[in-house]
XYZ file of C-alpha atoms in Angstrom:
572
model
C 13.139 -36.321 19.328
C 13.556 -39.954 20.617
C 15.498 -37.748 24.181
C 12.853 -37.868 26.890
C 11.721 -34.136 26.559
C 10.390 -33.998 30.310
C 13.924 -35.144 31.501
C 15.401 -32.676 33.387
C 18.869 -31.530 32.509
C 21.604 -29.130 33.444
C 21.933 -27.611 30.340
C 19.039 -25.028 29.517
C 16.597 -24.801 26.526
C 18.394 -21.154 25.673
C 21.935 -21.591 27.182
C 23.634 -21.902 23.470
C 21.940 -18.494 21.639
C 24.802 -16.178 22.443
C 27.658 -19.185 21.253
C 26.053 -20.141 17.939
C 27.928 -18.613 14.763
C 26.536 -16.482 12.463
C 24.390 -17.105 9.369
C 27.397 -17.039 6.203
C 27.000 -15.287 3.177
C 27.492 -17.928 0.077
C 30.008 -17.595 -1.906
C 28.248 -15.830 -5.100
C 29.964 -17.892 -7.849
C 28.772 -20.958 -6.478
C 25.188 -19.514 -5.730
C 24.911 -18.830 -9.422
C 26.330 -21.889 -10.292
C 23.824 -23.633 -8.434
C 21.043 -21.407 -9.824
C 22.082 -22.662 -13.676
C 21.714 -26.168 -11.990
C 18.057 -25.995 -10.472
C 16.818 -24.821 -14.165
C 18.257 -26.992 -16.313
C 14.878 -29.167 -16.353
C 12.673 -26.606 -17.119
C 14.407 -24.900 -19.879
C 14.910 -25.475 -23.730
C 18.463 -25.523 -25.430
C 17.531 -21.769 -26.651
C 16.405 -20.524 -23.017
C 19.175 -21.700 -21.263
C 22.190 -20.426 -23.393
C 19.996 -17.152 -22.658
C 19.857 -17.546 -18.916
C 23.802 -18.450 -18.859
C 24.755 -15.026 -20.467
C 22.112 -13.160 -18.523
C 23.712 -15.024 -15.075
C 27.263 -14.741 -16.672
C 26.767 -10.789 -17.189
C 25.385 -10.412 -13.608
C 28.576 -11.883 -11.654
C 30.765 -9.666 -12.999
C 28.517 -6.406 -13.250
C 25.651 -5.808 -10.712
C 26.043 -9.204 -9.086
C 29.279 -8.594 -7.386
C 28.731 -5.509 -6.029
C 25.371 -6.118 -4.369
C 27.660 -9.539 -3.161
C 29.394 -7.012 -1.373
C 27.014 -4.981 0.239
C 25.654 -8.198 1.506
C 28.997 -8.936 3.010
C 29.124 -5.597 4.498
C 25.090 -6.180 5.842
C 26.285 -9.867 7.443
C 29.245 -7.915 9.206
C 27.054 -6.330 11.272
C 24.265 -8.869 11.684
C 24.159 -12.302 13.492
C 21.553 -13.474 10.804
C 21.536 -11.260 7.918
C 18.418 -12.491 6.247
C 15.795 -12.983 9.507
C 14.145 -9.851 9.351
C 14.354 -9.731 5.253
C 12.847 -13.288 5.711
C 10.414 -12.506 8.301
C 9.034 -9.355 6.389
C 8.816 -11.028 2.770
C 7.838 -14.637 3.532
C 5.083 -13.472 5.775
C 4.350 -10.186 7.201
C 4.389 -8.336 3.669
C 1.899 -11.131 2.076
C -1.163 -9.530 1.549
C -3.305 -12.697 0.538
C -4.935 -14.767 3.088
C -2.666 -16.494 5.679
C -4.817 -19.081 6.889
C -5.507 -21.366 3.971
C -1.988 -20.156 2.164
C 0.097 -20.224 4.964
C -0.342 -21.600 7.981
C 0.564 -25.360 8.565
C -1.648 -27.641 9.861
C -1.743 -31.406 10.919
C -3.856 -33.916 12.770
C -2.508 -35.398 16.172
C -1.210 -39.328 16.284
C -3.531 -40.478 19.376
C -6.045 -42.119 17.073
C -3.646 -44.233 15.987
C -3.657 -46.323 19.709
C -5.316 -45.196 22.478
C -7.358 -43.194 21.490
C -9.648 -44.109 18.253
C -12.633 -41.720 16.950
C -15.278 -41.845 19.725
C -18.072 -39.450 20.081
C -18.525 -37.861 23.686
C -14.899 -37.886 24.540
C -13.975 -34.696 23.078
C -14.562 -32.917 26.477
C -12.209 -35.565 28.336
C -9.813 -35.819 26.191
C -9.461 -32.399 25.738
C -8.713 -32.197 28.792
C -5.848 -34.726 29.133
C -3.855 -33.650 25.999
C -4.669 -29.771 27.085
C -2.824 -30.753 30.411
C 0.007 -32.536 28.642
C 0.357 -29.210 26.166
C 0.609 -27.156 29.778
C 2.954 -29.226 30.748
C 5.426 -28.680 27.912
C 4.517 -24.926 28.835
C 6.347 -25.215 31.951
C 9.359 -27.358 30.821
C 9.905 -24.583 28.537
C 9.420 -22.128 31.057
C 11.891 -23.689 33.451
C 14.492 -24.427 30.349
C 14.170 -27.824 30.744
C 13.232 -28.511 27.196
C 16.422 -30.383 25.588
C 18.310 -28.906 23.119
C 18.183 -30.033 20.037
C 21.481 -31.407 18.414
C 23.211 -32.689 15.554
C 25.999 -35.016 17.391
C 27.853 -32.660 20.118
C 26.724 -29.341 17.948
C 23.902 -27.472 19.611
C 20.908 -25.709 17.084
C 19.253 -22.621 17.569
C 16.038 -22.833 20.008
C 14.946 -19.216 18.996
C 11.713 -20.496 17.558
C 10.819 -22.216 20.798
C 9.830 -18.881 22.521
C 7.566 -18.463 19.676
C 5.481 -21.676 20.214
C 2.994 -19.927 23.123
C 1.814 -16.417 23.637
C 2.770 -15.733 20.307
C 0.336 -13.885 17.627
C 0.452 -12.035 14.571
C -1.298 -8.615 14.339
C -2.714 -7.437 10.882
C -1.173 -4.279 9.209
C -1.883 -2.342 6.139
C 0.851 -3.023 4.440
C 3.100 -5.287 6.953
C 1.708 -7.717 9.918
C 3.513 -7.600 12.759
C 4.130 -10.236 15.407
C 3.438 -10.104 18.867
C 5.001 -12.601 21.339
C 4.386 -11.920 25.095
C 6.557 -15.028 26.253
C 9.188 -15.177 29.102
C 11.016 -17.940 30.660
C 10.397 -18.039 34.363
C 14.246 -16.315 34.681
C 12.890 -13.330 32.522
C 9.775 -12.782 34.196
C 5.703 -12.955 34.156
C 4.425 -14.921 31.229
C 1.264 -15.149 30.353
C -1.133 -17.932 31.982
C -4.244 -17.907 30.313
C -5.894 -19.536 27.367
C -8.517 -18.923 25.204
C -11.668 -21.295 24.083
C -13.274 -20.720 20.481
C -16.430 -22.503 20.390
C -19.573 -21.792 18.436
C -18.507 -18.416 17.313
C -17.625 -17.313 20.991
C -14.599 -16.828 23.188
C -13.837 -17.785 26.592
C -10.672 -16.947 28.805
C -9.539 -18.758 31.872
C -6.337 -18.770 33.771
C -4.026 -22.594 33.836
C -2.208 -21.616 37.048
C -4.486 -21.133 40.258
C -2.779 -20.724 43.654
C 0.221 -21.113 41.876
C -0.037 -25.101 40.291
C -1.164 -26.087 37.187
C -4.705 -26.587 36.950
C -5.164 -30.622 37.018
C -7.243 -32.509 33.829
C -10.437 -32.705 36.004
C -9.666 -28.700 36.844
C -9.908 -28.268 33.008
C -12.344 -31.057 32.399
C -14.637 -28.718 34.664
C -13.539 -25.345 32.449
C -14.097 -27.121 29.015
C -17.566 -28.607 29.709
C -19.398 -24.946 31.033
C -18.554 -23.514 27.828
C -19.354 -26.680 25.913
C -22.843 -26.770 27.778
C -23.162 -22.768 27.765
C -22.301 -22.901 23.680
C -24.459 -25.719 22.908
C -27.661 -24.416 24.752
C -27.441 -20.372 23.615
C -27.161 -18.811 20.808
C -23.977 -18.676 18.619
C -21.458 -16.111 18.742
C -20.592 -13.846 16.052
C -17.837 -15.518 15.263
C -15.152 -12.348 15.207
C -11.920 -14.959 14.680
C -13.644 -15.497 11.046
C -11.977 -12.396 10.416
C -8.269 -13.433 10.884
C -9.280 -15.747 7.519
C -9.375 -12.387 5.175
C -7.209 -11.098 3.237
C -4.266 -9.085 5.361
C -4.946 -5.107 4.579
C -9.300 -6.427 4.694
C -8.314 -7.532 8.025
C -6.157 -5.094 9.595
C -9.030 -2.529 8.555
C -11.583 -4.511 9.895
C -9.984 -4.863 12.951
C -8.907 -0.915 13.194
C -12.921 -0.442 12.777
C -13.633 -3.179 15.767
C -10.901 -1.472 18.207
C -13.244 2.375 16.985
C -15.997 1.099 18.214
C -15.369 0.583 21.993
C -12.100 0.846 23.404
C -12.817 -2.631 25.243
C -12.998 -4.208 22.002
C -8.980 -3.928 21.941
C -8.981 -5.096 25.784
C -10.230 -8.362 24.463
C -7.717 -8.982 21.107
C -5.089 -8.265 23.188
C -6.406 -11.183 25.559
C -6.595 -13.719 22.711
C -2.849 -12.412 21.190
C -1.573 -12.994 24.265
C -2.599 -16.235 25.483
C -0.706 -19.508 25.759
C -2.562 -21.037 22.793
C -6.390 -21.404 21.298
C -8.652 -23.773 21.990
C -10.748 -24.755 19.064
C -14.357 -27.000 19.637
C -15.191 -27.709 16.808
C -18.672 -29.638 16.245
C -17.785 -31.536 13.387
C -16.609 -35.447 13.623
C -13.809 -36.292 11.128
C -13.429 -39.739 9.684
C -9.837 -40.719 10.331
C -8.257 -44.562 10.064
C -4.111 -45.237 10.540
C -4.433 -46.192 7.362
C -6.017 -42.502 5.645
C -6.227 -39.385 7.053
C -7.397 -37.235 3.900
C -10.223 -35.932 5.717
C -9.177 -35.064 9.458
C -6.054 -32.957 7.374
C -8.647 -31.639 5.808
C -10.791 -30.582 8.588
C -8.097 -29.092 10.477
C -7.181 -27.175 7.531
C -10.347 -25.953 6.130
C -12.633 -26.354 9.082
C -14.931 -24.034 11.059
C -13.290 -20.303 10.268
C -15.032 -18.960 13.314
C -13.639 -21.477 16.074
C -9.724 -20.354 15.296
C -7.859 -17.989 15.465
C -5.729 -17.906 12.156
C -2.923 -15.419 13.759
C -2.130 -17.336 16.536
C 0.765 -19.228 16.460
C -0.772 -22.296 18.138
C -4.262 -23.435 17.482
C -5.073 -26.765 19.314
C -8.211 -27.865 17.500
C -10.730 -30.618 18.996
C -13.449 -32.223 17.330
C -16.759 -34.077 18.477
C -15.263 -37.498 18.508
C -12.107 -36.838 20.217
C -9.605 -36.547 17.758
C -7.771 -33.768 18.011
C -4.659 -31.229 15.604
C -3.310 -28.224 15.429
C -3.534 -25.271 13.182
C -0.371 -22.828 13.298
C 0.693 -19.182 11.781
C 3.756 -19.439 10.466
C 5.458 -16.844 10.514
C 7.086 -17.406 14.134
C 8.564 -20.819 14.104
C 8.578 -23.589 10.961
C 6.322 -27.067 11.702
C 9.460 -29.208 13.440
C 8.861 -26.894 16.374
C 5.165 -28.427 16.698
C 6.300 -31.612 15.642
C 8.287 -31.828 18.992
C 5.584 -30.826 21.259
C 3.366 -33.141 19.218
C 5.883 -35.775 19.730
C 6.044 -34.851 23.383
C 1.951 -35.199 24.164
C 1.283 -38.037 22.041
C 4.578 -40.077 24.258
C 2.569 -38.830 26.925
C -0.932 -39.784 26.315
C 0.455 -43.576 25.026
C 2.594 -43.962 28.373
C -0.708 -43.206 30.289
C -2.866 -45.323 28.447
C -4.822 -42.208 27.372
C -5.878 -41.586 30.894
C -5.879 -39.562 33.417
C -4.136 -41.314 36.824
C -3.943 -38.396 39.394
C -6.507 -37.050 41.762
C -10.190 -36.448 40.377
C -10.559 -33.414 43.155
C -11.684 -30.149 41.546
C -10.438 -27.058 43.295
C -12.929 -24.397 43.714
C -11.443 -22.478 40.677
C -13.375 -19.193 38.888
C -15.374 -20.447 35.569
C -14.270 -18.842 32.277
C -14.921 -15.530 31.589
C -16.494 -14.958 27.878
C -15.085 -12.121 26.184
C -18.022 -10.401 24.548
C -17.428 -8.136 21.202
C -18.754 -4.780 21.027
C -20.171 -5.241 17.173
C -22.271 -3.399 14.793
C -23.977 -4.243 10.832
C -20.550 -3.334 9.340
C -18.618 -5.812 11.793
C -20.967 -8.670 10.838
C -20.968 -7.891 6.749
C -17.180 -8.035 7.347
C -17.600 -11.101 9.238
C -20.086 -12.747 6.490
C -18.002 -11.609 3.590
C -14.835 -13.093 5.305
C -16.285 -16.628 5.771
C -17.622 -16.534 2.546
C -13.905 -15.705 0.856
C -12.716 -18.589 2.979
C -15.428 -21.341 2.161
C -14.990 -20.370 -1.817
C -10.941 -20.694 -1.566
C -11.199 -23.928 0.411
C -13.479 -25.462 -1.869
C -10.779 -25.409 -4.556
C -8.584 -27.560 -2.074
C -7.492 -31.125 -2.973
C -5.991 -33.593 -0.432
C -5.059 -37.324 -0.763
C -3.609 -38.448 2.763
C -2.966 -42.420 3.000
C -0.492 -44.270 4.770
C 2.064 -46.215 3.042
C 2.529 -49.446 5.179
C 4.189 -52.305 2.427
C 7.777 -51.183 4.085
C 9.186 -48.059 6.199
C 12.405 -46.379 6.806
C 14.386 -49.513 7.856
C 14.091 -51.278 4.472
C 15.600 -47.999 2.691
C 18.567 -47.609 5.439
C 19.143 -50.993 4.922
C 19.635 -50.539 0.997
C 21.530 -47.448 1.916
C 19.054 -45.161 0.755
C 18.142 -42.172 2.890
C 14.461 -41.821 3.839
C 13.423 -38.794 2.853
C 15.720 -38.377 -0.258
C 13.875 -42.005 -0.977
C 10.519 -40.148 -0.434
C 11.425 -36.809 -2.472
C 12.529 -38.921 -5.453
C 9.455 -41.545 -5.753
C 7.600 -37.773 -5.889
C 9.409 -36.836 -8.712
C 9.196 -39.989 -10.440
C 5.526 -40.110 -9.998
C 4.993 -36.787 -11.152
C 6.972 -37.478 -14.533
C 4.359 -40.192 -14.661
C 1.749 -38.435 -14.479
C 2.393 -34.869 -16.284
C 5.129 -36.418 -18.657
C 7.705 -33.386 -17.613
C 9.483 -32.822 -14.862
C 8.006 -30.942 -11.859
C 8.794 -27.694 -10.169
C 9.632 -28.639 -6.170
C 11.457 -27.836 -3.193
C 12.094 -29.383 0.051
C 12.660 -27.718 3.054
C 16.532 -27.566 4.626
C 17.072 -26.400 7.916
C 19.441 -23.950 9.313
C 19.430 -23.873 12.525
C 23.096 -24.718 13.013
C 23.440 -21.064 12.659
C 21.964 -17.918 15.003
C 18.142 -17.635 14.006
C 18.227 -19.608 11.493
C 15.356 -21.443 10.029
C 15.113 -22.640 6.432
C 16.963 -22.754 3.240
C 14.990 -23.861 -0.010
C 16.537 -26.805 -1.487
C 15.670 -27.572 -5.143
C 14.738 -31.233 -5.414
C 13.660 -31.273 -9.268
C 17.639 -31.852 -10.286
C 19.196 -32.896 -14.208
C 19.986 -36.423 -12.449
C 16.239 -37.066 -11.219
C 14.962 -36.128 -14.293
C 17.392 -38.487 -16.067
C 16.388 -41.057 -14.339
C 13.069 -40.548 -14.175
C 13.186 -40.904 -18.219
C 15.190 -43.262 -17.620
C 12.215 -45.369 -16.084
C 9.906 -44.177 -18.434
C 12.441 -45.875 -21.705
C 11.993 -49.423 -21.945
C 15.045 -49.500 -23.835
C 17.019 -48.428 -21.076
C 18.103 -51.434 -19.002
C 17.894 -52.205 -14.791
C 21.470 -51.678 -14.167
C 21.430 -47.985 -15.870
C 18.147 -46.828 -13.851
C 19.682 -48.347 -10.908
C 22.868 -45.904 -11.710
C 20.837 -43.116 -12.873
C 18.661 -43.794 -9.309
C 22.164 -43.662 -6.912
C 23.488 -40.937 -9.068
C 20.205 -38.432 -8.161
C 20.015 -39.822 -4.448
C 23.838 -38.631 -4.454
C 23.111 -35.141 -5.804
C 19.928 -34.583 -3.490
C 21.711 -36.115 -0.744
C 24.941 -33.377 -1.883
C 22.386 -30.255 -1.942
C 20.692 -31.226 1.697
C 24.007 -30.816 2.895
C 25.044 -27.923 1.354
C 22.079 -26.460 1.969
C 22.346 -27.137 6.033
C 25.600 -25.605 5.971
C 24.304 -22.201 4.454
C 25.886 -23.122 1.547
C 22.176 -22.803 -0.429
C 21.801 -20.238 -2.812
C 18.086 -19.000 -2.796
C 18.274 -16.927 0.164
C 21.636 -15.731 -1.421
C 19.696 -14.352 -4.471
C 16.404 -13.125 -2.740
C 19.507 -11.145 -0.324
C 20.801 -9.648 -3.423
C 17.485 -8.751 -4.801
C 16.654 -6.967 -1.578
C 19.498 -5.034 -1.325
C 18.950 -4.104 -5.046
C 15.496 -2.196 -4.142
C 16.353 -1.015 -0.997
C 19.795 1.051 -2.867
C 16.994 2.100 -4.960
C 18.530 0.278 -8.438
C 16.569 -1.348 -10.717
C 15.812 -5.043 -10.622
C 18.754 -6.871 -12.209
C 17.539 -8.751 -15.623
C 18.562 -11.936 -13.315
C 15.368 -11.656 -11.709
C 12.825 -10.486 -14.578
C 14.304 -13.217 -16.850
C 11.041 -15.463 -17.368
C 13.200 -18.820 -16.469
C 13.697 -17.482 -13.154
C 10.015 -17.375 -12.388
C 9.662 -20.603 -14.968
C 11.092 -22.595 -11.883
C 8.251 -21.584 -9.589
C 5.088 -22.061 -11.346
C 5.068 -24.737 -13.982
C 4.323 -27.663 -11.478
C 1.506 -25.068 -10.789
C -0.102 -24.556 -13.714
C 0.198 -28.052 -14.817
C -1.316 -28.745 -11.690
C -4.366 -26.228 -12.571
C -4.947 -28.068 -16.024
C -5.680 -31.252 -14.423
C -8.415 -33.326 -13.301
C -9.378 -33.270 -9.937
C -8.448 -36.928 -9.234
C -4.940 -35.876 -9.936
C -4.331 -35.819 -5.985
C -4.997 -39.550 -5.575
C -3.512 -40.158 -8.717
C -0.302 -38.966 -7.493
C -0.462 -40.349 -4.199
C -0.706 -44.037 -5.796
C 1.858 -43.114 -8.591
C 4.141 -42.463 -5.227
C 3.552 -45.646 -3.322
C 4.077 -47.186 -7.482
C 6.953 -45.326 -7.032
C 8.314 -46.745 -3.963
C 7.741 -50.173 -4.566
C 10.077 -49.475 -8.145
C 13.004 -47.983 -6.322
C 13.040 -51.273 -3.948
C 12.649 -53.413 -6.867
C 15.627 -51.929 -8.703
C 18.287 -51.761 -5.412
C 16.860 -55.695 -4.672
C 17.916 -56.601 -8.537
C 21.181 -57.917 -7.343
C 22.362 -59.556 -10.440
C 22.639 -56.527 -12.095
């Protein structure tokens, strides 16, 4: 991230795909091995000795030979899980994807050159919209770096995924939709589209062939800001991409019966560069807490995104601005680079705009008007109302730690984010009084298509020491060992993890294969610990007060401060 992204190069975004090696299998020994490992904390004497025969009775029954039909599936796949992934992370989940899976986050521009200011959304917009276009093109041309670990190239699959990109509802499966070509492959798409108010506009970036300029878009931005905020709202039709999957998809099978125009004008939002969200509402945000702009990008005005799209850039009254993304085409470090990208951009240019103000005679936005009836609007009503009630039962706690950052923790040899994962278990111990049910997110993308591998960060040697800091009769130097020993096993598992060495995908593979040979569900998978490991932090969580989300944020920073204290007892 710290490469200049607009530098050009001679190597090309995409020029590694065909070179990268394919996703391994795990060996299934170890994956069960591991498995025995990540529920250890949550299990009694009594249900673990019964876990260790069920597990023991799997690898050398069922287990091995649905091992080997996943060897035999890898042989003749570059990534055997990505469509298994794809299709059970996210296109077969029926529930609501906007509030339960998309990511979401608020931009870093506040934080210097541009600080909450009302009547600057328009300009703004503009600017960062520009810089956004900008990485458009880069990634067009294949000037976008690769990303590396040393020499060794990652996958940039997920990259084509970042514009043009949008899922489509289904009954029973969504489907994804991405309409994006390098300029080597072909046309690409070159419009975007502007939620505002409940209604849609559509203009074109490129006009006799250049990129339309900030003032270009400055002009764009401000009719439909004027038009929106002197007429009547829209019906707000994106509401609908907030409902639950098979609600939607029907909905939306309904909307295309009425006119055949109707499907004219999704297929104009699905395939544009990105959304535009105005939103009207004015976030309070300091460097110092951002609990309520996360929370506005993530719960905010359901009619002003589009929850399918794969990039939302959302603006708000007083010129701060995020982004609300589907998921199920690319995982957040994707955005976090073009987020990293704008924000070096906006900071090098003093948050200004430096070229030429002259405005090209350019055609205004076009506003793509719904065909709807009474059933369209009950179906937009009910799906707003779903989505207020199931944000309102949304918690967040969003403050910036700022008594010491990453450079203390290298220095005392401590990774960063292990350091971070570990003051999270420590101060949920604190809080609860039992361990808690976590993962953290490992990348694979040393591999073809790869993108994640769970990683189970609730481990016997965090709990250990997390007792251990909860027994005054346990002294410095043993928390301190109990402390290196869990950073050493996290650290171990990241790794391992990284490598495809993980073992959740490895089971969830094996479970797959199960149903689709038509064989019952091995007992591995209906034992109750299995499931045990996903939802106690859950319905711990449930039982709690609802200051329990700044309770744990300040039990972390406690947290932080402790792990410091214990490394700096030298005398030890």
């Amino acid at each position: 991230m710290e490469n200049q992204l607009a530098k050009s190069t001679e190597e090309r975004t995409f020029q590694y795909q065909d070179s990268l090696p394919s996703l391994p299998v795990p060996s299934l020994e170890e994956s069960l091995k591991k498995y025995l490992e990540s529920v250890k904390p949550f299990a009694n004497q009594e249900e673990y000795k019964k876990t260790e025969e069920i597990v023991q009775k799997f690898q050398s029954g069922i287990g091995e030979k649905l091992h080997q039909k996943l060897l035999e599936r890898a042989k003749g796949k570059r990534n055997w899980l990505e469509e298994w992934w794809l299709n059970v992370a996210y296109l077969d989940v029926r529930i609501p994807s906007q509030l339960n899976v998309n990511f979401a986050g608020p931009a870093a521009h506040f934080e210097h050159y541009w600080p909450p200011k009302e009547g600057t959304q328009l300009e703004r917009g503009s600017i960062t919209l520009w810089h956004n276009l900008n990485y458009w093109q880069l990634l067009r041309k294949e000037k976008v770096p690769v990303h590396k670990v040393g020499n060794t190239p990652l996958d940039m699959n997920q990259f084509r995924m970042l514009f043009s990109t949008c899922k489509v509802p289904g009954i029973t499966r969504d489907s994804i939709m991405n309409y994006f070509r390098t300029e080597s492959e072909g046309r690409s798409p070159n419009h975007i589209v502007v939620l505002c108010r409940g209604r849609a506009f559509v203009f074109d970036v490129i006009h006799e062939g250049c990129l339309v300029t900030p003032p270009e878009l400055l002009r764009q931005l401000t009719y439909i800001h004027k038009k929106c905020h002197s007429e009547p709202d829209g019906p707000g039709i994106a509401a609908l991409t907030s409902e639950e999957r098979t609600r939607w998809a029907k909905a939306r099978e309904y909307l295309i019966g009425l006119d055949p125009e109707n499907l004219a004008l999704l297929e104009k939002i699905q395939s544009s560069l990105l959304v535009y969200s105005m939103e009207d509402s004015s976030p309070h945000v300091t460097p110092e807490d951002y609990s309520e702009i996360i929370a506005a990008i993530l719960i905010g005005d359901p009619t002003v995104r589009w929850g399918d799209k794969s990039y939302n850039l959302i603006s708000f009254s007083n010129g701060v601005f995020g982004c609300n993304c589907d998921h199920a085409p690319f995982d957040a470090m994707i955005m976090v680079n073009i987020s990293y990208y704008v924000d070096e951009k906006i900071f090098q240019n003093e948050g200004r705009w430096k070229g030429s103000e002259k405005v090209r005679d350019i055609p205004l936005p076009e506003e793509l008007i719904f065909i709807v009836d009474e059933k369209v609007l009950n179906d937009i009503n009910q799906a707003k109302a779903q989505y207020l009630r199931e944000a309102s039962d949304l918690q967040i706690a969003a403050y910036a730690f700022t008594s010491f950052g990453k450079k203390l923790t290298k220095n005392k040899m401590l990774h960063p984010d292990t350091f971070i994962q570990l003051a999270l278990q420590l101060a949920y111990y604190r809080l609860h009084g039992h361990p808690g049910c976590c993962y953290e997110t490992a990348m694979t993308r040393h591999f073809y298509h790869g993108r994640t591998e769970t990683m189970r960060s609730c481990t016997v040697e965090a709990v250990r020491w997390c007792q251990s800091m909860q027994d005054p009769s346990v002294n410095l130097r043993e928390r301190q060992q109990k402390m290196l020993q869990a950073f050493a096993k996290h650290n171990k598992m990241m790794k391992d993890c990284s490598a495809g060495k993980g073992f959740d995908r490895h089971l969830l593979g094996l479970l797959l294969i199960a149903k689709e040979e038509g064989l019952p569900v091995p007992e591995l998978f209906t034992d109750p610990l299995f499931s045990k490991r996903f939802v106690v932090a859950c319905s711990a969580w449930k039982s709690c007060p609802e200051t329990d989300a700044e309770k744990l944020v300040q039990l972390t920073f406690c947290a932080f401060h402790d792990m410091i204290q214990l490394m700096n007892s030298t005398h030890l």
